[in-house]
XYZ file of C-alpha atoms in Angstrom:
738
model
C -0.112 -0.069 0.293
C 2.379 2.596 0.766
C 4.397 1.560 -2.203
C 1.514 2.709 -4.158
C 1.031 6.019 -2.469
C 4.410 6.857 -3.238
C 5.162 6.029 -6.831
C 1.404 7.691 -6.940
C 3.081 10.543 -6.033
C 5.778 10.365 -7.492
C 3.959 10.872 -10.649
C 2.276 13.382 -9.654
C 5.618 15.433 -9.340
C 6.824 14.623 -12.200
C 2.907 15.220 -13.919
C 3.846 19.253 -12.065
C 7.366 18.833 -13.107
C 6.581 18.467 -16.650
C 3.030 21.026 -16.872
C 5.493 23.756 -15.336
C 8.326 23.318 -17.707
C 5.544 23.783 -20.999
C 6.955 21.484 -23.276
C 7.231 23.583 -25.800
C 10.986 22.852 -26.924
C 13.061 20.087 -27.154
C 15.268 20.026 -24.627
C 17.943 19.006 -27.249
C 20.595 21.975 -28.768
C 18.115 22.790 -30.733
C 16.184 25.300 -32.075
C 15.779 28.630 -29.410
C 12.275 29.331 -28.123
C 10.904 31.617 -25.895
C 11.180 29.692 -22.388
C 6.785 29.255 -20.149
C 5.606 27.992 -17.731
C 7.366 30.012 -14.739
C 10.175 30.560 -16.341
C 12.038 34.412 -15.739
C 14.419 36.412 -17.647
C 17.649 36.051 -15.679
C 20.524 38.168 -18.060
C 21.371 38.340 -21.048
C 24.908 39.441 -22.750
C 24.166 39.484 -25.710
C 25.794 35.335 -26.456
C 23.237 34.116 -24.572
C 20.727 34.611 -22.067
C 19.899 33.374 -18.233
C 16.482 31.698 -17.759
C 15.936 30.525 -14.252
C 12.304 27.920 -12.852
C 12.119 28.918 -9.341
C 9.410 26.209 -8.513
C 12.632 23.697 -9.996
C 15.161 25.559 -9.906
C 15.728 24.552 -13.879
C 18.134 27.138 -15.813
C 17.456 27.278 -19.466
C 20.915 28.380 -21.771
C 20.075 30.110 -24.615
C 22.566 30.681 -27.654
C 20.951 33.674 -29.331
C 23.409 33.396 -32.354
C 22.833 29.824 -33.346
C 19.263 29.303 -31.295
C 20.711 26.039 -29.677
C 18.944 26.136 -26.126
C 20.652 24.083 -23.471
C 18.439 23.120 -20.407
C 19.506 22.134 -16.989
C 17.250 18.916 -16.344
C 15.460 16.750 -19.407
C 12.269 18.471 -20.349
C 11.075 14.829 -21.591
C 11.740 13.179 -18.141
C 8.165 12.106 -17.393
C 8.947 10.272 -19.892
C 11.792 7.673 -19.181
C 10.650 4.214 -18.586
C 14.330 3.431 -17.595
C 14.650 5.279 -14.220
C 13.519 4.675 -11.423
C 12.608 5.431 -7.632
C 15.269 7.553 -6.424
C 17.263 8.091 -10.302
C 13.875 9.273 -11.753
C 13.859 12.211 -9.054
C 17.810 12.870 -9.888
C 17.278 14.728 -13.226
C 15.137 16.799 -12.028
C 18.363 17.953 -9.993
C 21.545 20.467 -10.106
C 22.812 18.920 -7.179
C 23.422 15.551 -6.661
C 25.044 15.142 -2.996
C 27.659 12.344 -1.827
C 27.999 12.054 1.847
C 28.689 9.873 4.880
C 27.693 9.702 9.027
C 29.491 8.801 11.851
C 30.468 6.232 11.357
C 31.385 7.224 7.567
C 28.135 4.987 6.464
C 27.528 5.910 2.161
C 23.998 8.325 1.664
C 23.106 9.595 -1.383
C 20.919 12.742 -2.475
C 19.548 15.097 -5.106
C 18.748 18.913 -4.822
C 15.236 18.460 -5.862
C 13.377 15.409 -3.499
C 16.136 16.768 -1.021
C 16.046 20.398 -0.750
C 13.086 21.659 -4.294
C 10.515 19.419 -2.553
C 11.161 20.071 1.499
C 12.527 23.626 1.485
C 11.688 25.919 -1.646
C 14.994 26.903 -2.026
C 15.702 30.673 -2.220
C 17.558 32.753 -4.603
C 18.439 36.193 -5.726
C 19.470 37.943 -9.176
C 23.645 38.798 -9.111
C 24.953 40.450 -11.499
C 24.833 39.239 -15.045
C 22.077 35.507 -13.093
C 20.619 34.068 -10.304
C 21.824 32.098 -7.213
C 20.743 30.043 -5.488
C 20.793 28.090 -1.607
C 19.966 25.408 -1.892
C 18.650 23.960 1.827
C 18.229 19.847 3.156
C 17.180 20.240 5.668
C 16.490 16.781 7.419
C 20.162 15.831 6.286
C 20.871 19.834 7.508
C 23.043 20.691 4.655
C 23.013 24.026 2.811
C 24.078 25.219 -0.266
C 24.505 28.174 -2.152
C 25.470 27.911 -5.982
C 25.638 30.842 -8.431
C 24.532 31.068 -11.817
C 25.745 33.350 -14.278
C 26.278 34.145 -18.004
C 29.136 36.804 -19.778
C 29.614 36.701 -23.535
C 30.078 32.560 -25.154
C 30.486 31.380 -21.032
C 27.303 30.710 -18.423
C 29.538 30.113 -15.588
C 28.259 27.747 -12.050
C 30.198 28.185 -8.842
C 29.249 26.573 -5.363
C 29.869 29.280 -3.298
C 32.211 27.602 -1.140
C 31.855 30.123 2.168
C 27.856 29.338 2.439
C 27.766 25.461 2.372
C 27.300 24.841 5.957
C 27.311 20.665 7.377
C 25.058 19.793 10.662
C 28.302 17.095 13.195
C 26.428 14.418 11.624
C 26.408 13.800 8.260
C 29.983 15.308 5.855
C 29.710 15.540 2.921
C 31.317 13.798 0.739
C 30.957 14.819 -3.442
C 29.032 17.854 -5.324
C 28.071 17.074 -8.359
C 26.963 20.536 -10.183
C 24.341 20.429 -12.793
C 24.599 16.807 -13.529
C 22.758 16.147 -16.887
C 23.488 19.554 -18.055
C 22.486 19.121 -21.796
C 21.970 16.127 -21.229
C 20.563 14.006 -24.935
C 18.513 11.594 -25.670
C 18.690 8.525 -27.605
C 17.255 9.772 -30.738
C 20.287 13.113 -30.620
C 23.543 12.515 -32.681
C 26.622 12.966 -30.746
C 29.747 12.075 -28.025
C 31.217 13.008 -24.523
C 34.239 14.762 -24.528
C 36.560 13.305 -21.728
C 40.044 13.781 -20.174
C 41.303 10.914 -19.838
C 45.650 11.268 -20.926
C 45.841 12.306 -24.619
C 41.220 12.396 -24.922
C 38.940 9.738 -25.335
C 34.934 10.377 -27.038
C 32.410 8.187 -25.773
C 29.343 7.200 -27.951
C 26.105 8.536 -26.787
C 23.914 5.367 -26.940
C 26.409 3.461 -27.457
C 25.546 -0.105 -25.897
C 27.489 0.320 -23.035
C 25.431 0.698 -20.182
C 26.912 -2.630 -18.721
C 30.192 -1.547 -17.849
C 31.615 0.617 -15.504
C 31.111 4.973 -15.831
C 33.755 6.858 -16.716
C 34.493 8.684 -13.218
C 38.350 10.225 -12.711
C 39.334 12.482 -10.737
C 41.410 15.707 -12.416
C 45.194 15.187 -12.364
C 44.827 11.675 -10.534
C 44.252 10.483 -6.430
C 45.358 12.470 -3.313
C 49.521 11.179 -3.620
C 48.403 11.579 0.263
C 46.607 8.088 0.871
C 48.146 5.093 1.362
C 47.085 2.395 -1.058
C 48.415 -1.115 -0.437
C 48.335 -1.676 -4.173
C 48.423 0.275 -7.285
C 45.724 0.912 -9.393
C 45.717 -0.392 -13.534
C 45.793 2.348 -14.737
C 47.335 4.201 -17.879
C 46.437 7.616 -18.474
C 45.804 10.483 -15.438
C 43.676 13.294 -16.481
C 45.673 15.857 -16.890
C 42.849 18.498 -18.074
C 40.453 19.789 -15.612
C 38.125 19.957 -19.289
C 34.906 18.170 -20.627
C 32.399 18.157 -22.597
C 29.384 17.302 -24.997
C 28.797 17.530 -28.671
C 25.104 17.184 -29.406
C 24.098 17.237 -33.170
C 25.229 20.647 -35.275
C 25.832 22.196 -30.815
C 28.522 21.202 -28.054
C 29.875 22.998 -25.031
C 33.282 22.875 -23.022
C 33.550 23.235 -19.897
C 36.383 23.618 -17.931
C 37.162 23.784 -13.698
C 38.291 26.822 -13.012
C 38.781 27.202 -10.362
C 38.450 24.333 -7.528
C 40.059 21.573 -9.974
C 42.357 19.993 -7.742
C 39.050 18.389 -5.680
C 37.996 17.771 -8.983
C 36.500 14.622 -10.381
C 34.750 13.882 -13.886
C 32.087 11.386 -14.351
C 30.252 10.763 -17.961
C 27.260 7.731 -18.569
C 25.960 6.542 -21.642
C 22.039 6.058 -21.759
C 20.842 2.424 -20.237
C 22.971 2.031 -17.620
C 20.268 4.612 -14.763
C 17.953 6.611 -17.810
C 17.893 7.362 -21.482
C 19.675 10.057 -21.347
C 23.168 10.817 -22.337
C 25.408 12.528 -19.933
C 29.012 14.846 -18.792
C 30.058 16.545 -15.262
C 32.187 16.459 -12.756
C 31.597 16.997 -8.864
C 33.976 18.758 -6.193
C 35.360 16.747 -3.413
C 35.428 17.578 0.403
C 36.210 13.546 1.735
C 38.667 11.537 1.653
C 39.108 7.955 2.162
C 41.795 5.645 3.264
C 42.328 2.234 4.347
C 44.651 0.588 7.066
C 45.329 -2.688 7.657
C 46.071 -2.991 11.609
C 48.560 -5.331 13.193
C 49.139 -6.188 9.169
C 50.693 -10.213 10.200
C 49.403 -11.841 13.155
C 45.996 -13.643 14.281
C 44.687 -10.267 15.039
C 45.429 -8.368 11.806
C 41.899 -6.121 10.444
C 41.171 -3.532 8.395
C 40.087 0.085 8.827
C 38.530 2.741 7.193
C 39.866 6.712 8.153
C 38.241 9.184 6.622
C 39.825 12.876 6.291
C 37.113 15.596 7.961
C 35.411 17.438 4.591
C 36.811 20.481 2.827
C 36.513 23.195 0.327
C 39.981 24.591 1.412
C 38.279 27.764 1.395
C 37.688 27.900 -2.594
C 34.482 28.048 -4.771
C 34.559 25.384 -6.774
C 33.812 27.597 -11.056
C 32.871 25.621 -13.735
C 32.203 27.338 -17.132
C 30.465 26.176 -19.977
C 31.551 27.640 -24.191
C 29.189 27.153 -26.358
C 30.412 26.056 -30.123
C 28.162 25.405 -33.503
C 28.078 24.025 -36.152
C 31.909 23.208 -37.624
C 33.368 25.051 -33.994
C 31.229 21.765 -32.507
C 33.422 19.226 -32.595
C 36.021 17.925 -29.989
C 38.403 20.679 -32.228
C 36.118 23.020 -31.823
C 36.826 23.267 -28.016
C 40.544 22.072 -28.295
C 40.773 25.571 -29.831
C 38.557 27.320 -27.307
C 40.240 25.925 -23.969
C 43.297 27.271 -26.095
C 42.379 29.833 -25.898
C 40.940 30.484 -22.575
C 44.774 28.994 -21.319
C 45.070 32.765 -23.238
C 42.720 34.897 -22.275
C 41.621 33.312 -18.606
C 45.910 32.695 -17.594
C 48.516 34.386 -20.195
C 49.461 31.976 -22.231
C 50.797 33.024 -25.440
C 51.407 31.100 -29.282
C 55.520 30.483 -28.617
C 57.998 32.003 -32.255
C 61.019 29.448 -30.288
C 60.747 26.669 -32.488
C 58.644 27.755 -34.852
C 58.567 25.874 -38.149
C 61.411 28.176 -39.909
C 62.992 27.044 -43.311
C 65.740 24.185 -42.465
C 65.563 24.781 -39.285
C 65.726 21.439 -37.518
C 62.477 20.476 -34.797
C 63.642 20.309 -31.775
C 64.625 17.541 -29.297
C 65.290 16.479 -26.177
C 67.478 13.923 -24.986
C 67.634 12.781 -21.063
C 70.723 11.336 -19.159
C 70.612 9.255 -16.224
C 74.613 10.533 -14.864
C 74.618 8.724 -10.867
C 72.942 6.524 -9.090
C 73.104 4.930 -5.725
C 74.367 1.314 -5.570
C 75.443 -1.424 -3.082
C 80.111 -2.110 -3.045
C 81.375 -3.919 -1.211
C 85.393 -2.856 -0.234
C 87.337 -6.488 1.293
C 83.520 -7.818 1.989
C 82.630 -5.263 3.447
C 79.426 -3.685 2.223
C 79.201 -0.202 1.322
C 77.276 2.239 -0.907
C 78.234 4.370 -3.932
C 77.617 6.565 -6.515
C 78.515 4.545 -10.083
C 78.744 7.266 -12.997
C 75.940 5.894 -15.968
C 76.971 9.798 -17.672
C 79.832 12.005 -16.609
C 79.760 15.793 -17.562
C 82.285 15.023 -19.996
C 80.131 12.580 -21.415
C 77.435 14.565 -21.835
C 79.109 17.924 -23.049
C 80.758 15.004 -25.745
C 77.093 13.857 -26.664
C 76.099 16.982 -26.714
C 78.926 17.846 -29.923
C 78.275 14.622 -31.598
C 74.943 15.288 -32.026
C 75.743 18.783 -33.175
C 77.846 17.290 -35.944
C 75.472 15.206 -37.527
C 72.307 18.337 -38.132
C 70.703 17.856 -34.052
C 71.605 21.803 -33.779
C 67.831 22.639 -32.375
C 68.927 20.187 -28.776
C 68.173 20.813 -25.420
C 69.391 18.768 -23.378
C 68.569 17.046 -19.615
C 70.396 15.449 -16.701
C 69.183 13.748 -14.202
C 71.047 12.549 -11.574
C 73.901 15.249 -11.184
C 73.282 15.802 -8.029
C 75.475 15.234 -4.835
C 74.500 11.517 -3.778
C 73.028 11.357 -8.153
C 70.253 10.101 -7.982
C 67.123 9.514 -5.505
C 69.609 11.303 -2.981
C 68.918 14.908 -1.106
C 66.833 17.817 -2.053
C 68.880 20.578 -4.048
C 68.993 23.534 -3.564
C 72.305 24.410 -4.832
C 74.352 23.883 -7.836
C 76.821 21.317 -5.755
C 77.494 18.297 -7.747
C 78.579 15.008 -7.730
C 81.884 14.590 -7.654
C 82.183 11.365 -9.385
C 80.503 13.165 -12.616
C 83.285 15.626 -12.208
C 82.114 17.496 -9.328
C 81.325 21.686 -9.336
C 83.921 22.579 -11.935
C 82.495 19.957 -14.005
C 79.061 20.799 -13.563
C 80.077 24.503 -14.606
C 81.866 23.613 -17.079
C 79.475 20.848 -18.423
C 75.923 23.759 -18.663
C 79.457 26.679 -19.218
C 80.079 24.273 -23.312
C 76.271 24.232 -23.379
C 75.343 27.109 -23.682
C 78.207 28.120 -26.230
C 77.028 25.630 -27.689
C 73.646 26.977 -27.632
C 72.120 23.890 -25.680
C 69.360 24.358 -23.453
C 70.519 22.726 -20.531
C 68.336 21.009 -18.258
C 69.653 19.916 -15.110
C 67.095 18.063 -12.647
C 65.389 18.324 -9.441
C 62.474 16.950 -7.876
C 60.586 18.880 -5.130
C 58.412 17.130 -3.807
C 59.836 13.966 -2.808
C 61.809 13.356 0.385
C 63.901 10.038 -0.212
C 67.139 11.847 2.245
C 66.907 13.909 4.807
C 69.280 17.050 4.731
C 69.544 20.506 2.827
C 67.345 21.820 5.194
C 64.738 19.192 5.228
C 63.515 16.361 7.089
C 60.829 13.704 7.341
C 60.231 15.017 10.825
C 59.259 18.433 10.104
C 59.142 19.293 6.518
C 56.958 16.366 5.203
C 52.983 15.663 4.483
C 50.924 14.205 6.496
C 48.529 11.631 6.383
C 45.329 10.859 7.063
C 46.385 8.998 10.175
C 48.580 11.708 11.037
C 51.739 9.678 9.839
C 54.333 11.086 7.386
C 53.346 9.985 5.270
C 55.936 6.506 3.223
C 55.452 6.375 -0.616
C 56.394 3.146 -1.924
C 56.894 2.275 -5.979
C 54.561 -0.522 -7.386
C 55.547 -3.531 -8.562
C 55.084 -4.986 -12.191
C 53.920 -8.282 -11.402
C 51.375 -7.672 -9.249
C 50.907 -4.474 -8.817
C 51.502 -4.625 -4.861
C 54.676 -2.777 -2.785
C 58.414 -3.259 -4.060
C 60.080 -3.112 -0.943
C 63.070 -3.503 -1.705
C 63.189 -0.189 -4.134
C 63.975 2.470 -1.886
C 60.918 5.326 0.218
C 60.321 9.075 0.318
C 58.552 10.834 1.664
C 56.192 14.026 0.218
C 58.006 17.205 1.465
C 54.957 19.461 2.324
C 53.293 22.441 0.522
C 55.087 25.167 1.305
C 58.444 23.052 2.239
C 58.579 22.037 -1.368
C 58.506 25.884 -2.542
C 60.916 26.438 -0.690
C 62.943 23.213 -2.753
C 62.082 25.252 -5.382
C 63.219 28.617 -4.405
C 66.343 28.230 -3.652
C 67.221 25.845 -5.981
C 66.315 28.263 -8.513
C 67.883 30.571 -7.061
C 71.123 29.357 -7.155
C 71.035 28.440 -11.053
C 70.265 31.653 -10.937
C 73.077 33.121 -9.593
C 76.103 29.842 -10.477
C 74.250 31.644 -14.315
C 72.126 28.471 -15.046
C 69.288 29.278 -17.673
C 67.413 26.199 -17.747
C 65.389 23.485 -15.293
C 63.806 20.655 -14.734
C 60.955 20.053 -12.346
C 60.426 16.586 -11.401
C 56.634 14.932 -10.382
C 55.397 18.924 -8.904
C 53.689 19.300 -12.214
C 52.803 15.391 -11.677
C 50.460 14.869 -9.408
C 49.222 16.120 -6.273
C 48.725 15.814 -2.156
C 46.927 16.701 0.780
C 48.250 17.520 4.073
C 46.178 15.931 6.700
C 47.883 17.458 10.121
C 45.571 19.564 12.540
C 43.457 21.130 10.720
C 43.655 19.304 7.827
C 44.799 21.126 4.006
C 43.135 19.682 0.955
C 44.702 20.109 -2.654
C 42.645 22.848 -3.420
C 45.387 24.427 -0.518
C 48.254 22.045 -2.072
C 47.851 23.726 -5.763
C 47.073 27.091 -4.544
C 50.866 27.368 -2.742
C 52.855 24.874 -5.254
C 50.718 28.195 -7.845
C 52.505 30.923 -5.485
C 55.897 28.258 -5.740
C 56.207 27.912 -9.366
C 55.650 30.848 -10.440
C 58.055 32.268 -7.974
C 60.973 30.102 -9.433
C 59.725 31.179 -13.286
C 60.732 35.182 -12.074
C 63.739 33.766 -10.019
C 64.768 31.106 -13.201
C 62.772 31.362 -16.059
C 63.027 28.126 -17.896
C 61.279 25.760 -16.178
C 60.252 21.914 -18.465
C 57.602 19.811 -16.772
C 57.381 16.343 -17.665
C 54.014 14.393 -16.716
C 52.413 18.035 -16.360
C 49.675 18.875 -16.017
C 47.437 21.968 -16.809
C 47.817 23.777 -13.640
C 51.755 24.150 -14.619
C 51.615 26.043 -18.355
C 51.775 29.077 -17.424
C 54.669 28.499 -15.787
C 56.496 26.432 -17.948
C 58.668 27.095 -21.567
C 58.595 23.755 -22.137
C 56.760 20.343 -21.388
C 58.125 16.747 -21.389
C 56.761 12.933 -21.642
C 53.220 14.557 -22.845
C 49.653 12.188 -23.089
C 49.418 10.859 -26.512
C 47.259 7.779 -26.007
C 44.321 7.382 -23.539
C 43.700 4.552 -21.639
C 41.273 3.066 -23.297
C 38.700 1.701 -20.994
C 35.714 -0.300 -21.846
C 32.496 2.892 -22.311
C 35.538 4.742 -24.130
C 35.201 4.859 -28.087
C 37.643 6.656 -29.920
C 40.624 7.848 -28.091
C 42.286 11.795 -29.888
C 44.872 14.480 -29.350
C 42.435 16.726 -27.216
C 45.801 17.306 -24.920
C 48.149 17.844 -28.082
C 45.363 20.176 -29.687
C 44.263 22.628 -26.886
C 48.824 23.242 -26.393
C 49.832 23.291 -30.314
C 51.551 26.645 -31.277
C 51.155 27.568 -27.557
C 54.205 25.294 -25.604
C 56.704 22.726 -27.292
C 55.890 19.109 -25.916
C 57.969 16.870 -25.998
C 57.585 13.280 -26.358
C 57.989 10.235 -23.945
C 61.565 8.377 -24.635
C 61.155 7.041 -28.402
C 63.487 4.587 -27.294
C 62.291 3.076 -24.539
C 58.340 2.096 -26.686
C 57.792 -1.215 -27.173
C 56.309 -0.727 -30.762
C 58.431 2.975 -31.720
C 57.346 2.705 -36.061
C 54.083 3.882 -34.711
C 55.114 5.954 -31.860
C 57.520 7.840 -34.428
C 54.174 7.835 -36.392
C 52.157 9.520 -33.450
C 54.550 11.836 -33.176
C 53.518 12.793 -36.744
C 49.970 12.193 -36.261
C 49.433 14.858 -33.279
C 52.955 17.504 -33.686
C 54.835 16.524 -31.055
C 59.212 16.291 -30.047
C 60.840 13.236 -30.096
C 62.203 12.671 -27.054
C 65.382 9.813 -25.679
C 66.381 8.608 -22.342
C 70.149 7.177 -22.134
C 73.846 6.659 -20.703
C 76.392 7.272 -22.612
C 78.699 4.116 -21.087
C 78.545 0.422 -20.593
C 74.311 -0.948 -19.849
C 75.805 -3.146 -17.980
C 76.316 -0.737 -15.407
C 72.184 -0.989 -14.419
C 72.446 -4.166 -12.970
C 71.794 -3.851 -9.424
C 70.476 -0.696 -9.482
C 67.105 1.079 -9.046
C 67.846 1.935 -13.080
C 67.785 -1.357 -14.135
C 64.454 -1.054 -16.816
C 66.028 1.247 -18.894
C 66.974 -2.060 -20.451
C 67.167 -0.179 -24.285
C 68.904 2.854 -23.124
C 72.956 2.531 -24.009
C 73.268 5.560 -26.260
C 76.598 4.619 -28.297
C 74.681 1.248 -29.351
C 71.259 3.297 -29.812
C 72.671 6.411 -31.573
C 72.113 5.498 -35.337
C 68.474 4.215 -34.474
C 68.596 7.589 -32.547
C 69.650 10.131 -35.879
C 67.601 8.168 -38.805
C 64.323 8.790 -36.612
C 65.221 12.113 -36.605
C 65.544 12.828 -39.690
C 62.057 10.585 -40.911
C 60.857 13.355 -37.600
C 62.301 16.124 -39.195
C 61.329 15.853 -42.925
C 58.259 15.251 -41.651
C 57.180 17.456 -38.656
C 59.792 20.625 -40.121
C 56.689 22.430 -42.060
C 54.643 22.117 -38.778
C 57.261 22.889 -35.923
C 55.484 24.895 -32.925
C 52.363 25.063 -35.934
C 49.204 25.063 -33.699
C 45.947 22.660 -34.546
C 43.127 24.114 -36.005
C 42.032 20.304 -37.546
C 42.215 16.347 -36.610
C 40.379 13.955 -38.772
C 40.059 10.226 -38.525
C 39.438 9.499 -41.696
C 39.041 5.426 -41.582
C 40.505 2.896 -39.531
C 44.041 3.762 -38.624
C 43.659 6.660 -40.554
C 43.981 10.177 -39.530
C 44.630 13.668 -40.779
C 45.828 16.219 -39.273
C 45.621 20.001 -40.725
C 47.990 22.724 -38.981
C 47.362 26.239 -38.598
C 50.012 26.903 -41.549
C 47.574 24.875 -44.233
C 50.049 22.424 -44.690
C 47.899 18.825 -43.640
C 49.506 14.973 -41.953
C 47.978 12.005 -43.085
C 48.795 8.757 -41.219
C 48.663 5.484 -41.925
C 48.647 2.529 -38.733
C 47.969 -0.003 -40.828
C 49.747 -2.968 -42.514
C 48.691 -2.484 -45.132
C 48.454 1.264 -47.841
C 45.239 3.413 -47.401
C 43.695 5.001 -50.604
C 42.860 8.658 -49.760
C 40.470 10.247 -52.372
C 43.550 9.896 -55.493
C 46.403 9.898 -52.916
C 48.445 6.965 -51.854
C 49.470 6.652 -47.730
C 52.260 3.661 -46.984
C 51.744 1.048 -44.750
C 52.586 2.528 -41.809
C 53.490 5.567 -42.459
C 52.264 8.959 -44.203
C 52.202 11.592 -46.147
C 53.002 15.144 -46.037
C 50.178 17.606 -47.880
């Protein structure tokens, strides 16, 4: 009986919603029509209009140049026969909440049943739009959200200082506008997710049985203790997602709070009949620890952090595209414009295509590594020389003689103690490699040759105390309040490899201190460049007393990178996240592939398109690739510059060191291969080096065309047989430059 009453009540509420909306327009982006059924005009930017319905808290954004209409919620949800119960109510919501009680028991709530139906949201007009305060009386939450328009953008902001929580429950995630622009089964298009290089999820792709895309921006919180490594190939390095729907599209950029954000994409058939993509603000981290490990009383305990925003608003900007711009190319180019307008980036010129100028090349050498040795049977630690400073200078001369003149040379393990030693804060060089005198001579010789020299510094990982840093005073704390201790993971079973050297994470303020001290010392010593590891690759909280969440870490590092750039200027980042872009002069190990999750349908070079023309981007080491021929084609397809990683001496020296994974890194043995590959790439990319990409297209299976701003285009064929494109033939595993 109660079930029948509930069903009748739900149907009545849905009918009320439908009538209040006025079923006069399609929910999909299409021809604009004047809103009705209780909607009120909140703002008009000239390009966009914003309408709000106080009865349902729904929004309508109309693109006046195209007539496209974007709704916060599907207009025909009452007809959805797949969604049931709470999932049906979710479709009417602008917020989805995940929260836990004091025992960490999880709950879910949506803004329609928890707020609109219980307590009508208060709202008020603000400049450019409306601010809505969602009150959830039963759970004890208050979440204010501000919606405004300006130019071609809708801004949705969770106002952090207005969030209120009761002691009994704490918010874990707040999903913002989860059904904005949701597309139905009759619509054509795809969802764009920033998985590695980027990937597309086609509408209605019949993959509802697979796990939905749900990944944290910039990866998980590295301050948490993971007993095993999740097998994930790529990381979300851009705070961007999007949707192409019929002739229109939007690209959403997480403008504020991206350090604690996640992105979810769902296809029709899972919980409802719609394809949707959205982001969420994460406020609580969880960690599972093993107590009394290895004993009969061993047990797992799950701990949760406090609920934290870091005092930062969570803001998403939706930019609207139409017709020719309404695809992943247009999304990437709009994000490139965002990087220039919002973050102050400027088009690069140093590596632009010039007639007769070879393409940029990055060669990475490993200097010295720790190794155990014996003296009359007595074990001791020493530094094994893999590449001395003299070796590096001679290698650079050899490459320049063979026309590899547009060269950057990066050197790891150059500092006193070799790789994985103390955090460098000065130019104190390892004596066995040539000492301070040899290091200064190397830097001077490379500068005279026009070679950009990048000594490698990792200001995040504390392997050994020293140089003013200790594992007691300068390390980040985990949820258990113990210093965060990290391990590498075995490839065989993805478990912690306790045979390798472990490290601590420096707390964010100490990371900034290390960056500032080293870049200042480098500038004083006459250097122009440095390569910063880890700080651009991952983020973590510091769960000390009065915890510091990832939003605070991110803003702390922004200030540190800004100071480092002010001291030195030439900063390179490897595996770079988007927050490094304004402070970089070049990027290395950029993502060229997606993870290939089951729900994904197509890999696209969104990352490369967005950064093209702005920053020189180098590949992962080609000599470490398992399929170098195909990898070279990927560089041509994406306009990415080549990189290699070597040691100058016999690779047998790697045995019994933590660098024995460099199975293919002997410079002398591989030099001819590198020279041949570089000449191949130089011929292909010489006319488009550093030029912005304007279009990328799949022509047929395994065949792609990339068009550059100067009118040149590259067609690559990954197939083992020739491909015909119009009247032209593309060789098997080959390319054609037009």
